[in-house]
Short mmCIF file of C-alpha atoms (C1' of nucleotides) in Angstrom, two decimals:
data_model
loop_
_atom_site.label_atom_id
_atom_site.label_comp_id
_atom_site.label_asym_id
_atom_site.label_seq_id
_atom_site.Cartn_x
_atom_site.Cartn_y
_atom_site.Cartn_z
CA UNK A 1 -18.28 -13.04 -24.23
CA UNK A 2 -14.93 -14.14 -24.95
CA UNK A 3 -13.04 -10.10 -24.41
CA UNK A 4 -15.77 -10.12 -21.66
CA UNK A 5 -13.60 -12.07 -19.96
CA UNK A 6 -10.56 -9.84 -20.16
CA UNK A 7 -12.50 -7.35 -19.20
CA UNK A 8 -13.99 -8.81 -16.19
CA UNK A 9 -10.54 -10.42 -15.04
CA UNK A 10 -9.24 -6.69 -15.10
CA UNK A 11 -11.62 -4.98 -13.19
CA UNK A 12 -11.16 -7.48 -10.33
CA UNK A 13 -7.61 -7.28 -10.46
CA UNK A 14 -8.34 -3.84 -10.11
CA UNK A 15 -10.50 -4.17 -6.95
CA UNK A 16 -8.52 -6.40 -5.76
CA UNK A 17 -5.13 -4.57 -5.94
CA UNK A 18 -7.04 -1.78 -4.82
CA UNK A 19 -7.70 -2.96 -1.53
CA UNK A 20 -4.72 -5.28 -0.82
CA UNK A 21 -2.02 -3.69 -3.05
CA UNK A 22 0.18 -6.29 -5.69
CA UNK A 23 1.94 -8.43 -3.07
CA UNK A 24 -1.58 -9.21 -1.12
CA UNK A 25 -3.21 -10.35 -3.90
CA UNK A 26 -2.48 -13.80 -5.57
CA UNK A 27 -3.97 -14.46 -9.37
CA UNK A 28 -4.96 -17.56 -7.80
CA UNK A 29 -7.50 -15.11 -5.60
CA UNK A 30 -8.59 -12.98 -8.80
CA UNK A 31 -9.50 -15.65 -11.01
CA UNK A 32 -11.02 -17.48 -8.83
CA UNK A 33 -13.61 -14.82 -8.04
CA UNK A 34 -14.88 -15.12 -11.68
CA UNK A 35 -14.68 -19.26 -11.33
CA UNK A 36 -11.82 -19.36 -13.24
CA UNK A 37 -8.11 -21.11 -12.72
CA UNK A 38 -4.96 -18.98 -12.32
CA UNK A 39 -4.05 -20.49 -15.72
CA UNK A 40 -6.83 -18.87 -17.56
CA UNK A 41 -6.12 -15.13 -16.60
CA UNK A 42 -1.83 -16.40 -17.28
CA UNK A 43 -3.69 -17.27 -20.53
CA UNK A 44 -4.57 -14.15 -20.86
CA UNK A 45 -2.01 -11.30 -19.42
CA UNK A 46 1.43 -13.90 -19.48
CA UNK A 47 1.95 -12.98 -16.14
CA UNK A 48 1.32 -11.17 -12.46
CA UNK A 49 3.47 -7.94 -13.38
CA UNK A 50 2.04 -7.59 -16.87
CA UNK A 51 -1.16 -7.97 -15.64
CA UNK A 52 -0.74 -5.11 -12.70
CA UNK A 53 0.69 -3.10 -16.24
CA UNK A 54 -2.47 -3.75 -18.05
CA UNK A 55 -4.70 -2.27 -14.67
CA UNK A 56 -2.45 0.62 -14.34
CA UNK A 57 -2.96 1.53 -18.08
CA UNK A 58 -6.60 0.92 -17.93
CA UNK A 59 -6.71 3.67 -15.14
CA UNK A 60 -4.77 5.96 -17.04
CA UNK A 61 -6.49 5.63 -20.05
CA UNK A 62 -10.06 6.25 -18.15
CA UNK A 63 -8.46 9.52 -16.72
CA UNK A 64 -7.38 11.17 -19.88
CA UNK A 65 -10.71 10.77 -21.15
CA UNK A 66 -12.19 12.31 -18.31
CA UNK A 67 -9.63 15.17 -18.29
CA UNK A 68 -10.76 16.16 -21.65
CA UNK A 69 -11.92 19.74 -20.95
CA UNK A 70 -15.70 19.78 -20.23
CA UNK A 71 -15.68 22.33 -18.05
CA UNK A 72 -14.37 25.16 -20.00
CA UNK A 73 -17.65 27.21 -20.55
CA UNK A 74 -17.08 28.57 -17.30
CA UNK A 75 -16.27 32.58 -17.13
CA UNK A 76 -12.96 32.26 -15.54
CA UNK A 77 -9.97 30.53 -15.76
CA UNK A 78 -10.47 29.93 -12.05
CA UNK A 79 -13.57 29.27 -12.40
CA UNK A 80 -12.99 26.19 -14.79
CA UNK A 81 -9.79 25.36 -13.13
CA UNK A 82 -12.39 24.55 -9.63
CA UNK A 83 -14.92 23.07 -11.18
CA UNK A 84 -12.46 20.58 -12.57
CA UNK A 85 -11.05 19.98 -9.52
CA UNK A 86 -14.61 19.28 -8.05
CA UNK A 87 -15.08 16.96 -10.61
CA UNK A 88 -12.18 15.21 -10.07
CA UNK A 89 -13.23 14.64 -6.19
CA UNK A 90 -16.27 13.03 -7.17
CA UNK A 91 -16.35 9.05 -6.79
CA UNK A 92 -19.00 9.08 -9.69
CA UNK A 93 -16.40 10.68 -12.10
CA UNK A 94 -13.37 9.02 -11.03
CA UNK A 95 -13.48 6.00 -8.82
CA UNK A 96 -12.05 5.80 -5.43
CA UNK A 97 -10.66 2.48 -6.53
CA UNK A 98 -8.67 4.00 -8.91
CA UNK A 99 -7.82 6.16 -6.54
CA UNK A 100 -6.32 3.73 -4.35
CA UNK A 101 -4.35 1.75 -6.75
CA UNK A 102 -2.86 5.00 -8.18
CA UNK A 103 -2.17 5.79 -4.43
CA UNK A 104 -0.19 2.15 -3.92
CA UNK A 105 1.93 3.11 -7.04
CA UNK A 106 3.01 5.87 -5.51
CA UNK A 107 4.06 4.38 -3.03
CA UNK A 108 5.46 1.40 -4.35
CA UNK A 109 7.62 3.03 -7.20
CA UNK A 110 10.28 4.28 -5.48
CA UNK A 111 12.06 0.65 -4.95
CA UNK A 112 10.49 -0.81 -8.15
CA UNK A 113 12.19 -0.86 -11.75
CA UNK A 114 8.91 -1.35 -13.46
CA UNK A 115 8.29 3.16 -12.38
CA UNK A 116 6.43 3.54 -16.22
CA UNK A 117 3.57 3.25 -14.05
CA UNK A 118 2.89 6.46 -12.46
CA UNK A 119 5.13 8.92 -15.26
CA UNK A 120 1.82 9.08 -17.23
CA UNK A 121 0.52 11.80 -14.55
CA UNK A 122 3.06 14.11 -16.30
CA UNK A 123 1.09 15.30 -18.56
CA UNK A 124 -1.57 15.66 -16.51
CA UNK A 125 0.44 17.74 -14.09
CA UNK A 126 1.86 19.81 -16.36
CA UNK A 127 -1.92 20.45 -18.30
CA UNK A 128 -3.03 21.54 -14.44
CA UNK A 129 0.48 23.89 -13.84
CA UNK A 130 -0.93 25.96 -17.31
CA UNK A 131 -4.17 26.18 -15.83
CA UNK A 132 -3.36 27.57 -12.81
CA UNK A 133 -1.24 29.79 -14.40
CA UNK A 134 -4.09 30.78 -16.92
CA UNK A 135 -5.83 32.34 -12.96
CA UNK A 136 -5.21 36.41 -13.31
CA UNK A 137 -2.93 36.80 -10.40
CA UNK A 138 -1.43 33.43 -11.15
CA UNK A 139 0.20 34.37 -14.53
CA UNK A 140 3.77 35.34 -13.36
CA UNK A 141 4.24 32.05 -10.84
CA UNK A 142 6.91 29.86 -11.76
CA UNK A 143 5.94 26.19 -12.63
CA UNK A 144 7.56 24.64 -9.25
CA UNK A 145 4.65 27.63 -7.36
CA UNK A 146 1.88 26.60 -9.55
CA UNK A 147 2.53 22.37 -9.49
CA UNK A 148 2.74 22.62 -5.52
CA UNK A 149 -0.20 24.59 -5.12
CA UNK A 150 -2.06 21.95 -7.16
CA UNK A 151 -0.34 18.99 -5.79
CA UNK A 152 -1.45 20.30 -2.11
CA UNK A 153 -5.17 20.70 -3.61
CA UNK A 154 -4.96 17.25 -5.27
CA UNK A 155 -3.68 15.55 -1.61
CA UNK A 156 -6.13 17.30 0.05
CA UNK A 157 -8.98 15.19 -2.33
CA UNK A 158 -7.07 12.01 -2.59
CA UNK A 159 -6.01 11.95 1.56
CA UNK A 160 -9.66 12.27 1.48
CA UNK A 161 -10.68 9.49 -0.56
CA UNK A 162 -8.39 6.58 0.66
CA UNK A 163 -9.39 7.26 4.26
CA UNK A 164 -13.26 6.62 4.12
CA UNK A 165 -13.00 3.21 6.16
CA UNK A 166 -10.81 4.18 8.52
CA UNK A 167 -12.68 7.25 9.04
CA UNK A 168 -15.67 5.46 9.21
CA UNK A 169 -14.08 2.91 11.33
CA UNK A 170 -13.04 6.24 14.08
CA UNK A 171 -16.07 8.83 13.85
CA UNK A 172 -18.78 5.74 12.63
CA UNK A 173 -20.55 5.85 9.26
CA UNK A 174 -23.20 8.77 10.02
CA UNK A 175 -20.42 11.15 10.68
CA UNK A 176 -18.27 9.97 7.98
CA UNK A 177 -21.83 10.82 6.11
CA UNK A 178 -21.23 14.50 6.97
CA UNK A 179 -18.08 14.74 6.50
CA UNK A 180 -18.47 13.21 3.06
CA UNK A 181 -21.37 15.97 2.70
CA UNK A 182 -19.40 18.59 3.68
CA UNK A 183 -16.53 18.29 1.48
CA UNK A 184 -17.20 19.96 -2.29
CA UNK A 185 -18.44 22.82 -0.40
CA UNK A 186 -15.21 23.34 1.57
CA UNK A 187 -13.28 21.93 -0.54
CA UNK A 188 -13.97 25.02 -3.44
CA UNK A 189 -13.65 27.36 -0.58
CA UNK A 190 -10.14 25.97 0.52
CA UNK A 191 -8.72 26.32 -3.65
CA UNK A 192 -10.89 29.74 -4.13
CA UNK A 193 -8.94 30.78 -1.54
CA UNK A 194 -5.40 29.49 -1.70
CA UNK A 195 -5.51 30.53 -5.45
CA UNK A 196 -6.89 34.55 -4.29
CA UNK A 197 -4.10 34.30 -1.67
CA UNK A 198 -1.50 34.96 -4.01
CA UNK B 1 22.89 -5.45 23.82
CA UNK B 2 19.81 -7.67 23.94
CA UNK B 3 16.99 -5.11 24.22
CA UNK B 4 18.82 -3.09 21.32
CA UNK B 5 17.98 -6.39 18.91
CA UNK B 6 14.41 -5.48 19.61
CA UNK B 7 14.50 -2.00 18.73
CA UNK B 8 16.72 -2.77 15.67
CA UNK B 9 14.54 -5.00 14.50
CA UNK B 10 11.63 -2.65 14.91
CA UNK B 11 13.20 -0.11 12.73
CA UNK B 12 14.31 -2.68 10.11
CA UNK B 13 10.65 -3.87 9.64
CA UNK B 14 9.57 0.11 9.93
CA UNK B 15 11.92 1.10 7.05
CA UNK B 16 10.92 -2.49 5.05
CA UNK B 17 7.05 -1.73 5.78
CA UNK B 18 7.21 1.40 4.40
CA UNK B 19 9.09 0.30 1.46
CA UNK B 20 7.19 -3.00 0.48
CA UNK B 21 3.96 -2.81 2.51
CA UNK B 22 2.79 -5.73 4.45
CA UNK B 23 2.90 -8.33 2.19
CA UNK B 24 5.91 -7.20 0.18
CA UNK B 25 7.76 -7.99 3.04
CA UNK B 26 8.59 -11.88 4.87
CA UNK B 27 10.23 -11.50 8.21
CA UNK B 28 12.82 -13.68 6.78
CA UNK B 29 14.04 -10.59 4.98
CA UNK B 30 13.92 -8.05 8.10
CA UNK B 31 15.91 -10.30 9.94
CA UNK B 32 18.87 -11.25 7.68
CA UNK B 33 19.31 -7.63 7.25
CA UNK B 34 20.38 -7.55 11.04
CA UNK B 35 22.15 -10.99 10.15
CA UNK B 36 20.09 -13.00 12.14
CA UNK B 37 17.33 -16.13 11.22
CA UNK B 38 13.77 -15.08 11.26
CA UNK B 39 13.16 -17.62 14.32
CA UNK B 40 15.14 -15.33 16.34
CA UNK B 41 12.79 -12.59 14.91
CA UNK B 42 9.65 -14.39 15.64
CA UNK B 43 10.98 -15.05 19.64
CA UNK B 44 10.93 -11.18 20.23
CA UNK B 45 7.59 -10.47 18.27
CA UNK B 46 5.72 -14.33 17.88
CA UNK B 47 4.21 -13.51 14.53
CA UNK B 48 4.74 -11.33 11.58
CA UNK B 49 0.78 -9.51 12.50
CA UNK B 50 2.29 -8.69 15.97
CA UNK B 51 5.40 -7.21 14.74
CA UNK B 52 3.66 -4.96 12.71
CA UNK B 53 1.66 -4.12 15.33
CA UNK B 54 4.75 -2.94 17.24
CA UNK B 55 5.86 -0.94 14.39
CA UNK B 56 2.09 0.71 14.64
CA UNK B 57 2.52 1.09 18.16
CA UNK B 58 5.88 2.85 17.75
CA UNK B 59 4.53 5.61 15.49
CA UNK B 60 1.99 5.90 17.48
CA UNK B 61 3.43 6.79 20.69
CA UNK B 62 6.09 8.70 18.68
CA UNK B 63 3.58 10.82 17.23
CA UNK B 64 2.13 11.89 20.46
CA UNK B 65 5.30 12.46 21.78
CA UNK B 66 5.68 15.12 18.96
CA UNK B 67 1.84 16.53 19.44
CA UNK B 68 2.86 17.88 23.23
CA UNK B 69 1.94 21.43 22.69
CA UNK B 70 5.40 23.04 22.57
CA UNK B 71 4.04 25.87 19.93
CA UNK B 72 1.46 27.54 21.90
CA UNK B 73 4.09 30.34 23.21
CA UNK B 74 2.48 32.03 19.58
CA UNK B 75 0.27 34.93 20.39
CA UNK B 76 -3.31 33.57 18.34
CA UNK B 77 -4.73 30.22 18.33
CA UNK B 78 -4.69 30.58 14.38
CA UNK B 79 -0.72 31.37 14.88
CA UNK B 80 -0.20 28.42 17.13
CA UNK B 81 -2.43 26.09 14.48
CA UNK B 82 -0.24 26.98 11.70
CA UNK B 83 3.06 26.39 13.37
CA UNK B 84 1.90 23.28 14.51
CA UNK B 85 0.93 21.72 10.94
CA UNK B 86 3.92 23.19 9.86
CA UNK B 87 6.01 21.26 12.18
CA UNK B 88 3.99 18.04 11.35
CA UNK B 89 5.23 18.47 8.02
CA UNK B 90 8.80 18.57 8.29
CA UNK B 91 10.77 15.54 7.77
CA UNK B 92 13.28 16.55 10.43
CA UNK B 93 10.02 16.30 13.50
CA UNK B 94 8.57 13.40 11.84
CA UNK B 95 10.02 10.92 9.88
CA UNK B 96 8.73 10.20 6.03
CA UNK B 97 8.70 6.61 6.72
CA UNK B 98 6.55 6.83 9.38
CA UNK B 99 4.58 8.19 6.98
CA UNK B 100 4.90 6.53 4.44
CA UNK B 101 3.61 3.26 7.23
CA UNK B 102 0.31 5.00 7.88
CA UNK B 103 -0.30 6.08 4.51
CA UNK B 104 -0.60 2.39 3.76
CA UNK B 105 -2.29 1.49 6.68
CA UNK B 106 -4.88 3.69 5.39
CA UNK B 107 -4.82 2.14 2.33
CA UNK B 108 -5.09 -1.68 3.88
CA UNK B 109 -7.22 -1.53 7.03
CA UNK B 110 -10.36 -1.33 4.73
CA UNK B 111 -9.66 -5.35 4.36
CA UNK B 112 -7.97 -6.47 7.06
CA UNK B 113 -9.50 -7.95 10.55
CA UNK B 114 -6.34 -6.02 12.94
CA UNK B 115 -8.01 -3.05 11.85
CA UNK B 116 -6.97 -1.42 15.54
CA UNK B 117 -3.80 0.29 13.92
CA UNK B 118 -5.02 3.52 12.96
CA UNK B 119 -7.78 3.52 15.59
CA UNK B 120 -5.27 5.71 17.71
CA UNK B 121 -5.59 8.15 15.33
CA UNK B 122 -8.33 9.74 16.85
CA UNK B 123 -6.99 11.56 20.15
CA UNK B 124 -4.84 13.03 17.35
CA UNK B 125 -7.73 14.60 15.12
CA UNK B 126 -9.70 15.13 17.95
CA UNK B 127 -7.14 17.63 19.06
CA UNK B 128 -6.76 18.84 16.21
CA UNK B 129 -11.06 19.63 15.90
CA UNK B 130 -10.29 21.18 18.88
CA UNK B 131 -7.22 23.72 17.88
CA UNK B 132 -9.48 24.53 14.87
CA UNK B 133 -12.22 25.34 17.08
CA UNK B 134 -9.92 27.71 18.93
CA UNK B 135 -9.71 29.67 16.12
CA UNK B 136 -11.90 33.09 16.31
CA UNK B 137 -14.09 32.76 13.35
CA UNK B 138 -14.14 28.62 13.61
CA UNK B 139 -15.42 29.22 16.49
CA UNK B 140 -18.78 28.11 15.87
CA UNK B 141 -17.98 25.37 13.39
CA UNK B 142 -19.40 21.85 13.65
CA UNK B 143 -16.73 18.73 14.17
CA UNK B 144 -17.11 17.52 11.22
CA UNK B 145 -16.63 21.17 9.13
CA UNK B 146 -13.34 21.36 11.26
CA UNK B 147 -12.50 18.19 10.80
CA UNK B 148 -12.82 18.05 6.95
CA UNK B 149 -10.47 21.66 6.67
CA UNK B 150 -8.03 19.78 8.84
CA UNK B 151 -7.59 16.18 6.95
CA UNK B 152 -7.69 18.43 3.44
CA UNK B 153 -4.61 20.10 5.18
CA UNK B 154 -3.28 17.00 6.03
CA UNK B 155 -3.53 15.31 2.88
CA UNK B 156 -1.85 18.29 1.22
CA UNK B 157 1.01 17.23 3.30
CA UNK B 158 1.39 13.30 3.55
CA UNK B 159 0.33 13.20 -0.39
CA UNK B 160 3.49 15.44 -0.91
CA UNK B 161 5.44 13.80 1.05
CA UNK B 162 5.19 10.25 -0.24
CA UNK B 163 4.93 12.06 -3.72
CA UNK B 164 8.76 12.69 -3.34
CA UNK B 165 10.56 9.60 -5.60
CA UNK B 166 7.46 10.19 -8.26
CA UNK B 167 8.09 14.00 -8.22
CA UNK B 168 11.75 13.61 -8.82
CA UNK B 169 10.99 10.78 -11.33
CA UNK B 170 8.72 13.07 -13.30
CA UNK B 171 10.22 16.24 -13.10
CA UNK B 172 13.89 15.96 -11.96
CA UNK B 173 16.02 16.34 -8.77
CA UNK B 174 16.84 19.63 -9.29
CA UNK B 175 13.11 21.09 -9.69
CA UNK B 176 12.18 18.32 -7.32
CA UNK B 177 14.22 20.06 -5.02
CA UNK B 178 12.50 23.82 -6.13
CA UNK B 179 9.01 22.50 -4.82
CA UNK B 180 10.58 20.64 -1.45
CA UNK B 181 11.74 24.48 -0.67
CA UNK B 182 8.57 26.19 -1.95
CA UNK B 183 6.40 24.15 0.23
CA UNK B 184 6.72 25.05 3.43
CA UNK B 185 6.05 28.63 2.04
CA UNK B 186 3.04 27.96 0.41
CA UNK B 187 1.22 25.55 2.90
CA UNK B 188 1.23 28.33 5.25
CA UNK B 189 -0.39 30.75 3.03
CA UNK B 190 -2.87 27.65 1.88
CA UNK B 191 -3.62 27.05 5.75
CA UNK B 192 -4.35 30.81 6.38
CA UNK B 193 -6.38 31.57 3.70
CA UNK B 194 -8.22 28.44 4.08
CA UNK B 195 -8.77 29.47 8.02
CA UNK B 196 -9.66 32.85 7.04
CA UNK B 197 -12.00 31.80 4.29
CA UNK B 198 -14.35 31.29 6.79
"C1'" DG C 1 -15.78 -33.11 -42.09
"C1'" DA C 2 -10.90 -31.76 -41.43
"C1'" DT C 3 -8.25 -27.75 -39.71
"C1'" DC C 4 -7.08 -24.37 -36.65
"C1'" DA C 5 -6.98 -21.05 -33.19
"C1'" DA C 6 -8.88 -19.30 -28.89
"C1'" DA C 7 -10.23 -20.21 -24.27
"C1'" DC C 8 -9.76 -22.68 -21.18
"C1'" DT C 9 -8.33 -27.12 -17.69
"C1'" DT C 10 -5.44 -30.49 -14.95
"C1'" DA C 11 -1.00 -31.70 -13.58
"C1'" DC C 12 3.16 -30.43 -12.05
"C1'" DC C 13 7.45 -27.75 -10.45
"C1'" DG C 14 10.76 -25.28 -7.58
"C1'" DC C 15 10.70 -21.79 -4.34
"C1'" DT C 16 9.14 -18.97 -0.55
"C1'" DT C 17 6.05 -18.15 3.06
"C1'" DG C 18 4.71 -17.90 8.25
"C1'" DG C 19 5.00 -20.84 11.96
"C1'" DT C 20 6.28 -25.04 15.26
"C1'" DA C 21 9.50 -27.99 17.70
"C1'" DA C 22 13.48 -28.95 19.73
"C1'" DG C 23 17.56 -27.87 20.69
"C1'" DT C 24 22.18 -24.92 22.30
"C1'" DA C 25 25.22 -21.43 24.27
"C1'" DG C 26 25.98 -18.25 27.83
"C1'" DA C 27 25.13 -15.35 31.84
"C1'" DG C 28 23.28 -14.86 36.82
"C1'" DA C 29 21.45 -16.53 40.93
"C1'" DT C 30 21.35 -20.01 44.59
"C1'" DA D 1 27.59 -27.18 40.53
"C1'" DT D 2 23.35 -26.87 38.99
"C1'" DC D 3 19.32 -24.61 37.84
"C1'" DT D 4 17.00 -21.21 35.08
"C1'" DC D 5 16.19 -17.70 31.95
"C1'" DT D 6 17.11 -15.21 27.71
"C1'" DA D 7 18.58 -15.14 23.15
"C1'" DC D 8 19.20 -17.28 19.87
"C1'" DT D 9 20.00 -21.64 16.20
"C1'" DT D 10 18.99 -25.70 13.01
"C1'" DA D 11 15.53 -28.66 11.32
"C1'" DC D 12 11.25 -29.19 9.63
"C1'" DC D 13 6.44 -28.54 7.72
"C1'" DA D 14 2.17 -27.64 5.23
"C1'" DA D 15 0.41 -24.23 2.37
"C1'" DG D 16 0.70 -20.96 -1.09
"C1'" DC D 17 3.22 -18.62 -4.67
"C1'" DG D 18 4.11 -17.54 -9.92
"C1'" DG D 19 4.94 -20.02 -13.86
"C1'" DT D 20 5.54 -24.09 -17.50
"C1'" DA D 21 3.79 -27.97 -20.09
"C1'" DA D 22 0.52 -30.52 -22.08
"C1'" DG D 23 -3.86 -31.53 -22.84
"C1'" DT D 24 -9.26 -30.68 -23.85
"C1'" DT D 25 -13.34 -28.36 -25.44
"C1'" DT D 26 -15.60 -25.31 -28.65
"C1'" DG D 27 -16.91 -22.61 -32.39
"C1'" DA D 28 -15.65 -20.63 -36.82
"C1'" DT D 29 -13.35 -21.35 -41.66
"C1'" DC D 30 -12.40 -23.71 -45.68
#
DNA sequence: GATCAAACTTACCGCTTGGTAAGTAGAGAT
DNA sequence: ATCTCTACTTACCAAGCGGTAAGTTTGATC
């Protein structure tokens, strides 16, 4: 009950900064939603930053152990190398809200000092770059060819993921149903073919 | 002299918004940079929401400025797609920070009541459905098929773009630099084969 | 049953925030 | 010469911010 607390304080914060990013959120606001004083999560985390430190690790944590490699009884390196990246584009495997804070930090770390945040995605980058290169006609493309084709396939499912409300909010919720519906399909067609386009 | 303040304060909160966000910013700090108090601020714009508003505004009409249809001298509607994304995606035709704005606004109008901002969006994608649709074999697509190959292309461009201090963080100026010239390249072939895959 | 640490609370602090109120300085029109 | 409008300024305010200090309650350990 006690770590339960921890816990719990963490996964607002991590709504939280989610949805209104680090400045929009006081700790005031995030303890509160669990009936607590500001002085109980300080108890706990010291302070704000170290707090937003603790949220980002959390994330990063939760994503290597999804990137293990499940998916590897597929027949071909492409093969394995989409249905990872369909994986990856489902909210049920990775949550959007995750999404979105990872999303903030990328846009927030190019005035702060306190970057550690977002250098953790190296290694996943680079585990993606061998991948790609593992695809037949893929084998001779330099790292800078293979990490742009994946960072384009990777914006193409995260652009996707932050926009839901306002997407909603423009085309209304049924349509954002189909588009939602719509989207593993095209997405495999759109990487099946940028990766045979080479 | 006097109108100038007003623009020059519009692009000192545009560069600071894009920066900080919202909340990361207090329109004490947009106006000192121009060495004036933030009253003098809050005469030309009455409150920080409105300002930001502006800023919106400003993009806005910027951006459909940019989305006259100055590319359709190509000879297929494919062709005249492809140049047009293109051109969306170069820093030169449309600034990063503007970007960089929307991105967040994407990320923040899930919470917020002025939810309007990004509403104007829509003309935009609507062409875009529509240039899609011109296509030969998209010719029979639904909306919301054309619409979900066209925001996948567009998040493989805004996620690279706001990508750019992480990139060079992770990787390095110099190979930063390596995939900022491989991109244009490489969108293009993603675009085609993602129009042909149809 | 005293000791101690963990998990909190209330009280407080200095600073910053967005915003209001009430001026002032200067240019243009009458 | 005065009136008026625009573009500001200084002065002020209540509320909220992150953080420190100093308790208080509670449950386990010896």
């Amino acid at each position: 009950m006690a770590q339960d607390t921890r816990e719990r304080l963490l996964d607002q914060a991590e709504s939280l900064f989610a949805e209104r990013g680090f400045y929009g959120v006081s700790i005031a606001a995030i303890a509160n939603e669990l009936g607590l004083t500001k002085q109980a999560l300080l108890h706990h985390f010291g302070s704000k930053a170290k707090l937003y430190g603790e949220v980002l690790k959390r994330i990063s944590d939760r994503f290597d152990a999804d990137s293990g490699h499940p998916h590897d009884d597929q027949h071909t390196a492409a093969d394995a190398l989409i249905a990872y990246l369909i994986n990856l584009s489902d909210p049920a495997a990775f949550s959007p809200i995750a999404t979105r804070v990872l999303m903030r930090e990328l846009l927030d770390n190019r005035g702060r000092a306190d970057t550690a945040g977002t250098w953790y995605l190296k290694g996943f980058l680079q585990d993606l770059i061998a991948r790609v290169q593992k695809v037949p006609n893929w084998q001779t493309a330099s790292d800078a060819e293979a990490l742009t084709f994946i960072y384009q396939i990777l914006g193409a499912i995260n652009y996707f993921r932050i926009s839901e409300p306002t997407l909603t909010g423009i085309f209304g919720q049924d349509d954002f149903g189909a588009l939602e519906a719509a989207f593993p399909d095209q997405l495999e067609r759109l990487i099946r073919a940028g990766l045979n386009a080479r």
